[in-house]
Short mmCIF file of C-alpha atoms and ligand atoms in Angstrom, two decimals:
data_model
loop_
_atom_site.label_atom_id
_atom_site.label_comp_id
_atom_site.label_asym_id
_atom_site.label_seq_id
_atom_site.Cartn_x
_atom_site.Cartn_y
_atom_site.Cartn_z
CA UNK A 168 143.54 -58.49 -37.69
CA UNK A 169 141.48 -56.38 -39.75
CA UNK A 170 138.71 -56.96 -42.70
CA UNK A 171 140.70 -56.88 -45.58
CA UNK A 172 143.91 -58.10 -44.27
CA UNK A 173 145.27 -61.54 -45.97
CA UNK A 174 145.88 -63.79 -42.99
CA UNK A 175 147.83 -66.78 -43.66
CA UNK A 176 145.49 -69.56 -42.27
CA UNK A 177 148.29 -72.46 -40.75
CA UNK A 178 146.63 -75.94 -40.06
CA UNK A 179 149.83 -78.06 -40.40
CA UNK A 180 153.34 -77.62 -42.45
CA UNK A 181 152.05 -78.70 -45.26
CA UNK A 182 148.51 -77.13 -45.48
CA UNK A 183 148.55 -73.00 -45.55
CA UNK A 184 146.00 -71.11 -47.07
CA UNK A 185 145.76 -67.72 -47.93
CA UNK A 186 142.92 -65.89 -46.81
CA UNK A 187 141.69 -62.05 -47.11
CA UNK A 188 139.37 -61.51 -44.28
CA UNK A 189 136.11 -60.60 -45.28
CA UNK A 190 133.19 -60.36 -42.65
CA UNK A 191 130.30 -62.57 -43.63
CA UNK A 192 132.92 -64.95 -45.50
CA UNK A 193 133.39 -67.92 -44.09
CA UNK A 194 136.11 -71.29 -44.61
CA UNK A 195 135.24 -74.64 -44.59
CA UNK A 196 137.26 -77.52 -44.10
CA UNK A 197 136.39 -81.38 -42.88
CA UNK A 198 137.14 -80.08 -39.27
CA UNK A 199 134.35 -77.94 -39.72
CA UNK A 200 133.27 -74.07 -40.50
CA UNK A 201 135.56 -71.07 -39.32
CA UNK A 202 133.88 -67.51 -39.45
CA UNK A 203 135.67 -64.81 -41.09
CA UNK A 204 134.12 -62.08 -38.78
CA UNK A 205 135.19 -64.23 -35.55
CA UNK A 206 138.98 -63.17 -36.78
CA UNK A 207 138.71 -59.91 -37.00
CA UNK A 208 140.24 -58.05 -33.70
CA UNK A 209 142.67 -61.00 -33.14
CA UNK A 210 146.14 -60.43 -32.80
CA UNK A 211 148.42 -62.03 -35.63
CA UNK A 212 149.06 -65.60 -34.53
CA UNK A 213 145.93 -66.24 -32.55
CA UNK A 214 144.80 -69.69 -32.34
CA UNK A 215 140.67 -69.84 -33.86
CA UNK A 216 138.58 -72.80 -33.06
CA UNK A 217 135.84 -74.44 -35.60
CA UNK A 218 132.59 -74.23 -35.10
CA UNK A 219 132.04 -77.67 -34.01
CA UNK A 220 135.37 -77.32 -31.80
CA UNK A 221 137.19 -80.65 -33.72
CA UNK A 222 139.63 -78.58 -35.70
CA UNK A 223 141.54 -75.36 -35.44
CA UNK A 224 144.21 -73.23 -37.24
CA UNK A 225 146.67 -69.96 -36.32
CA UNK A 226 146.09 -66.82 -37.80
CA UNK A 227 150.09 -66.17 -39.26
CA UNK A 228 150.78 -62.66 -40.43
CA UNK A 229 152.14 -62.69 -44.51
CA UNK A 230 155.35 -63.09 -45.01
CA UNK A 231 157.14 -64.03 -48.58
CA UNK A 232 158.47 -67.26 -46.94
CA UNK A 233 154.62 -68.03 -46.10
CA UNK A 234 153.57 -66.82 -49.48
CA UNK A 235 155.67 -69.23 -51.10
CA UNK A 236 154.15 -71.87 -49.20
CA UNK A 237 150.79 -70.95 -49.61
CA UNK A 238 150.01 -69.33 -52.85
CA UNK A 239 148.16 -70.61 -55.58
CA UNK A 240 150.38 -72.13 -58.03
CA UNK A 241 150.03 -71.14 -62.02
CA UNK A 242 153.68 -72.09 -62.38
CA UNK A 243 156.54 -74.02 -60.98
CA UNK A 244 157.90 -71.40 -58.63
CA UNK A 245 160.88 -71.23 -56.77
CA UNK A 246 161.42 -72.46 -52.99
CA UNK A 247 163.54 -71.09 -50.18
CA UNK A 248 166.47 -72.88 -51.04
CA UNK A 249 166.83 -71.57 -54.68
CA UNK A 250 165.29 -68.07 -53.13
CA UNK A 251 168.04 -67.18 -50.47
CA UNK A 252 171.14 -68.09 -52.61
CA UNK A 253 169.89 -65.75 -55.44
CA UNK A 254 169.16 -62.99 -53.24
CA UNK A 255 172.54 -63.55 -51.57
CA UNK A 256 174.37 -63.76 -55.11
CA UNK A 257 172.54 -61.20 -56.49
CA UNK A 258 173.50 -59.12 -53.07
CA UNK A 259 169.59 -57.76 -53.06
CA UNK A 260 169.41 -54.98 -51.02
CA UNK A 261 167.38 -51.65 -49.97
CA UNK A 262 167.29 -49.08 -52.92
CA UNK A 263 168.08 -51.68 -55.47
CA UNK A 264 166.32 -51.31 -58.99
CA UNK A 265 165.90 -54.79 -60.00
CA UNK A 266 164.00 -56.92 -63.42
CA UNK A 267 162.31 -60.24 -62.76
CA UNK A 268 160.87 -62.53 -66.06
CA UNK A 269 159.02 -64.57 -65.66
CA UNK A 270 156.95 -63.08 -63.11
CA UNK A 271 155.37 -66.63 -62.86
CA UNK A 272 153.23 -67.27 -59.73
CA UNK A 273 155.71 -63.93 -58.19
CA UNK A 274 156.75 -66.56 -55.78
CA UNK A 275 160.44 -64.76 -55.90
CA UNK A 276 158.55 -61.07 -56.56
CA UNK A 277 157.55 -61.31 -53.11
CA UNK A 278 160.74 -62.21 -51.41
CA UNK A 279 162.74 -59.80 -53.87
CA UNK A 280 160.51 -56.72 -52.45
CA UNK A 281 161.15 -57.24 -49.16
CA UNK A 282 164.97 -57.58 -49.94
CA UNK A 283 164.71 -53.91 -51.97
CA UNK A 284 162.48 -51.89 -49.74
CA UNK A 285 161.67 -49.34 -48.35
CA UNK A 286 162.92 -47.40 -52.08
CA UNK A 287 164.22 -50.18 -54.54
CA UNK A 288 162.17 -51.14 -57.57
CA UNK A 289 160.98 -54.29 -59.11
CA UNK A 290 159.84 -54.65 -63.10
CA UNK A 291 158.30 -57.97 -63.42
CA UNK A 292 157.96 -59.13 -67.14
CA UNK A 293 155.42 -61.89 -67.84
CA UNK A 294 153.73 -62.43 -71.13
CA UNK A 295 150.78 -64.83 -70.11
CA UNK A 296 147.84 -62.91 -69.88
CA UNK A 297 145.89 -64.11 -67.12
CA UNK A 298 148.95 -65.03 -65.27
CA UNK A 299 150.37 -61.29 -65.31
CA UNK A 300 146.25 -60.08 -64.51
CA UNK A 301 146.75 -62.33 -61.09
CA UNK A 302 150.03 -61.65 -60.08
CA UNK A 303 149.16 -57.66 -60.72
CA UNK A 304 145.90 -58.12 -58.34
CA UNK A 305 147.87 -59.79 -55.68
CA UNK A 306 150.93 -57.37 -55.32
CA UNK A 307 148.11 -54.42 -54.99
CA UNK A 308 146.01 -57.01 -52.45
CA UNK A 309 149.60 -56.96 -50.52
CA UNK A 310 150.47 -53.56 -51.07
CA UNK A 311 153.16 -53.85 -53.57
CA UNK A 312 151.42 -51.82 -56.22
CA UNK A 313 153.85 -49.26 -55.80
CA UNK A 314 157.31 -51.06 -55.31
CA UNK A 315 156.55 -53.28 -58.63
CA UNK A 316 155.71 -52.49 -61.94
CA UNK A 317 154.42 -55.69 -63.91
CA UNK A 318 154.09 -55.25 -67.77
CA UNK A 319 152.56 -58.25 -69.97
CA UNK A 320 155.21 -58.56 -72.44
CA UNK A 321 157.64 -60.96 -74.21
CA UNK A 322 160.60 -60.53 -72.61
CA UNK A 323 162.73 -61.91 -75.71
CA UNK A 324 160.99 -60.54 -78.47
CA UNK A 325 160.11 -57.37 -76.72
CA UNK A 326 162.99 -56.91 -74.76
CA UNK A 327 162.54 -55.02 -71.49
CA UNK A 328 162.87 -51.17 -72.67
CA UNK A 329 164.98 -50.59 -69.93
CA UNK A 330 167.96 -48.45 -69.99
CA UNK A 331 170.96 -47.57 -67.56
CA UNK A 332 168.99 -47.91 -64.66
CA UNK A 333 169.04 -51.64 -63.23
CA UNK A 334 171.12 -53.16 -60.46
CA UNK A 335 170.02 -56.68 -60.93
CA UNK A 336 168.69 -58.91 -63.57
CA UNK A 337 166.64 -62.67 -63.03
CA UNK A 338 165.83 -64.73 -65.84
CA UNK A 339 163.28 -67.65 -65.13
CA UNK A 340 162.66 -68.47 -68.78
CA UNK A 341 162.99 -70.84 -70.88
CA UNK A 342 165.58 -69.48 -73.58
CA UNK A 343 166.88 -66.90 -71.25
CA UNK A 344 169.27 -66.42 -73.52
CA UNK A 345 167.28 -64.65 -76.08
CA UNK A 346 166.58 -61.82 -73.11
CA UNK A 347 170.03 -61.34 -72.26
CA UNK A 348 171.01 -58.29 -74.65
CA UNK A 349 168.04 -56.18 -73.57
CA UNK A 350 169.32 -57.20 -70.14
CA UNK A 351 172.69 -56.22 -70.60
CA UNK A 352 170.96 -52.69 -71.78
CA UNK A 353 168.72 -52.25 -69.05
CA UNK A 354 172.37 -52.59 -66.29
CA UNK A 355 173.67 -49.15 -64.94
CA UNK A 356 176.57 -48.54 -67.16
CA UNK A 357 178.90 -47.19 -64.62
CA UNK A 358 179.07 -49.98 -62.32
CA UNK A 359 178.90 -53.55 -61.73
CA UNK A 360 175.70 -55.62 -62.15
CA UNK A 361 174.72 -59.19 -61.18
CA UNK A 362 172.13 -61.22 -63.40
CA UNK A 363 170.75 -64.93 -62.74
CA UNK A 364 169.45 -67.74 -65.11
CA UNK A 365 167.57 -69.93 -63.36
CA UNK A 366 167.74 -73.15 -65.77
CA UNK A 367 166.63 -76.97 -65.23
CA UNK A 368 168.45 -78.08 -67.88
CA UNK A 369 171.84 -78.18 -68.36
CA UNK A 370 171.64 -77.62 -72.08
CA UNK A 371 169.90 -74.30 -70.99
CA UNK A 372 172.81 -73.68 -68.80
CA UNK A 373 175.22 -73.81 -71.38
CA UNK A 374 173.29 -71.76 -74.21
CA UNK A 375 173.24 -69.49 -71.58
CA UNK A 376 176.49 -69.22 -70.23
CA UNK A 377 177.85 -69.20 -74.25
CA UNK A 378 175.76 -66.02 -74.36
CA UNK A 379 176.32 -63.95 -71.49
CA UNK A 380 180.09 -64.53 -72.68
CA UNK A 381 179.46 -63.51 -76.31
CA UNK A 382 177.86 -60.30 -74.81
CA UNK A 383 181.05 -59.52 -72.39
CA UNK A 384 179.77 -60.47 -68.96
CA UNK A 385 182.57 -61.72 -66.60
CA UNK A 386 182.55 -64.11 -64.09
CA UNK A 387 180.13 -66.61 -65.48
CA UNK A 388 179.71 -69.33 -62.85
CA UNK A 389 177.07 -72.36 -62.44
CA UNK A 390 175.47 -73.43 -59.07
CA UNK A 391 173.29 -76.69 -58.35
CA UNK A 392 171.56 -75.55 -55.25
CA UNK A 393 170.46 -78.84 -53.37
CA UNK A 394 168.88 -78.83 -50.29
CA UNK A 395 168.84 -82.41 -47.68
CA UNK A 396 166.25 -82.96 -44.52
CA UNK A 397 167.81 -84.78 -41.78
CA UNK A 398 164.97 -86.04 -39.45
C1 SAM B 435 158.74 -70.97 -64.11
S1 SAM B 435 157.71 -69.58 -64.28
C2 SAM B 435 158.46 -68.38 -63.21
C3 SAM B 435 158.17 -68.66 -61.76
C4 SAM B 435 158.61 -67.55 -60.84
N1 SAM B 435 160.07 -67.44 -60.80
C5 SAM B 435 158.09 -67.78 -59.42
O1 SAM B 435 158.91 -67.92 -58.49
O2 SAM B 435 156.86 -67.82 -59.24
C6 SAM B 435 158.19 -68.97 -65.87
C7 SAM B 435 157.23 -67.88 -66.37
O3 SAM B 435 157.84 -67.25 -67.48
C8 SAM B 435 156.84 -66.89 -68.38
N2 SAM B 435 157.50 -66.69 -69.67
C9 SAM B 435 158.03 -67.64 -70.50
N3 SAM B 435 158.59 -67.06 -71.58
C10 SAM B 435 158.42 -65.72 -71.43
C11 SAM B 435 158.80 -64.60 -72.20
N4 SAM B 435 159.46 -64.74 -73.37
N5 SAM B 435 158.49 -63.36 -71.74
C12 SAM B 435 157.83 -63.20 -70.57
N6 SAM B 435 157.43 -64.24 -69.79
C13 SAM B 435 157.73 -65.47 -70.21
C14 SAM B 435 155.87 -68.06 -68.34
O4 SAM B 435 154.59 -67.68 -68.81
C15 SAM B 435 155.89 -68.41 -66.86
O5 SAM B 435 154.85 -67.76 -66.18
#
């Protein structure tokens, strides 16, 4: 570990927080004080003490699963559960050219980059200022600056200004309907594309589905995507 990495600090399931080292920085919990410079030559998983030796936490190398679970929410985002069947439908994979709106909390941003690299492409549409100005500051803090391209934009109004050039579309809006021409536009022509609209509502759903029809896509299907602990 290195100033400037982002460390994923693990004290339980539940409680993961992102940190970027910074020597001099320190974090504080009710277990007590950890220094930021006592992390720095660690190897990624290393187990740091406190200062008054009650608590402790593992040092976990980023991953988008982690992400998910640890960034700071501006949105409802999407989990694992929703997050693997819609890269498995949308058969993500390296070299894909892919658009994203919302870009949200870029929960799913992270997961799709990993899915499209080493040469794929992400554009991210979100038209909330300050929650496009954080999303932008985190993909360059985890060296995504130059796999994504986030514009601030409405994606309905505005359309995407893509053309001929996409492999995959994922709606996470709330009338993803009204973004589903300019998606339709932004598909490579000469070959078979996959879009998703992610919907609570079933209302949504069907809106949706009524459009993608009226616009000629085949092979509209619906999917509740539950998932069930056993202890
Ligand atoms: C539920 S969040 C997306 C969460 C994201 N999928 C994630 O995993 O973090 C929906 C986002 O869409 C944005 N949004 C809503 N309507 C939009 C529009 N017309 N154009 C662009 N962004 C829009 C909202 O500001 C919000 O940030």
């Amino acid at each position: 570990i290195e100033a400037g990495d982002m460390v994923i600090a693990y004290l339980n399931r539940e409680n993961m927080i992102p940190l970027v080292v910074r020597p001099g920085a320190t974090y504080n919990n009710r277990y007590g004080t950890y220094r930021h410079a006592d992390f720095v030559g660690q190897p990624f998983g290393a187990k740091v003490v406190s200062h008054t030796g009650r608590g402790f936490m593992h040092l976990l190398h980023p991953t988008p699963e982690l992400w998910t679970l640890a960034l700071p929410h501006r949105t409802q985002i999407l989990y694992q559960p929703d997050i693997s069947f819609i890269t498995a439908y949308l058969e993500l994979r390296p070299g894909m050219v892919v658009v994203e709106s919302g870009t949200g909390s870029g929960s799913f941003s992270h997961s799709i980059t990993r899915s499209i690299q080493p040469n794929g492409h992400l554009y991210t549409f979100e038209y909330h200022a300050a929650r496009a100005e954080q999303a932008r500051k985190e993909f360059a803090e985890h060296g995504l600056s130059d796999i994504i391209t986030l514009t601030c934009r409405d994606a309905c109004k505005d359309g995407f200004d893509l053309e001929d050039c996409v492999d995959a579309v994922f709606l996470d809006l709330p009338a993803p309907w009204e973004a589903i021409a300019s998606a339709k536009r932004a598909f490579k022509q000469n070959r078979m594309g996959r879009i998703c609209c992610f919907s609570p509502c079933i209302e949504q759903v069907q809106r949706t589905c009524d459009v993608l029809r009226e616009q000629g896509f085949r092979d509209v299907r619906m999917f509740e995507c539950l998932q069930r602990a056993q202890d």
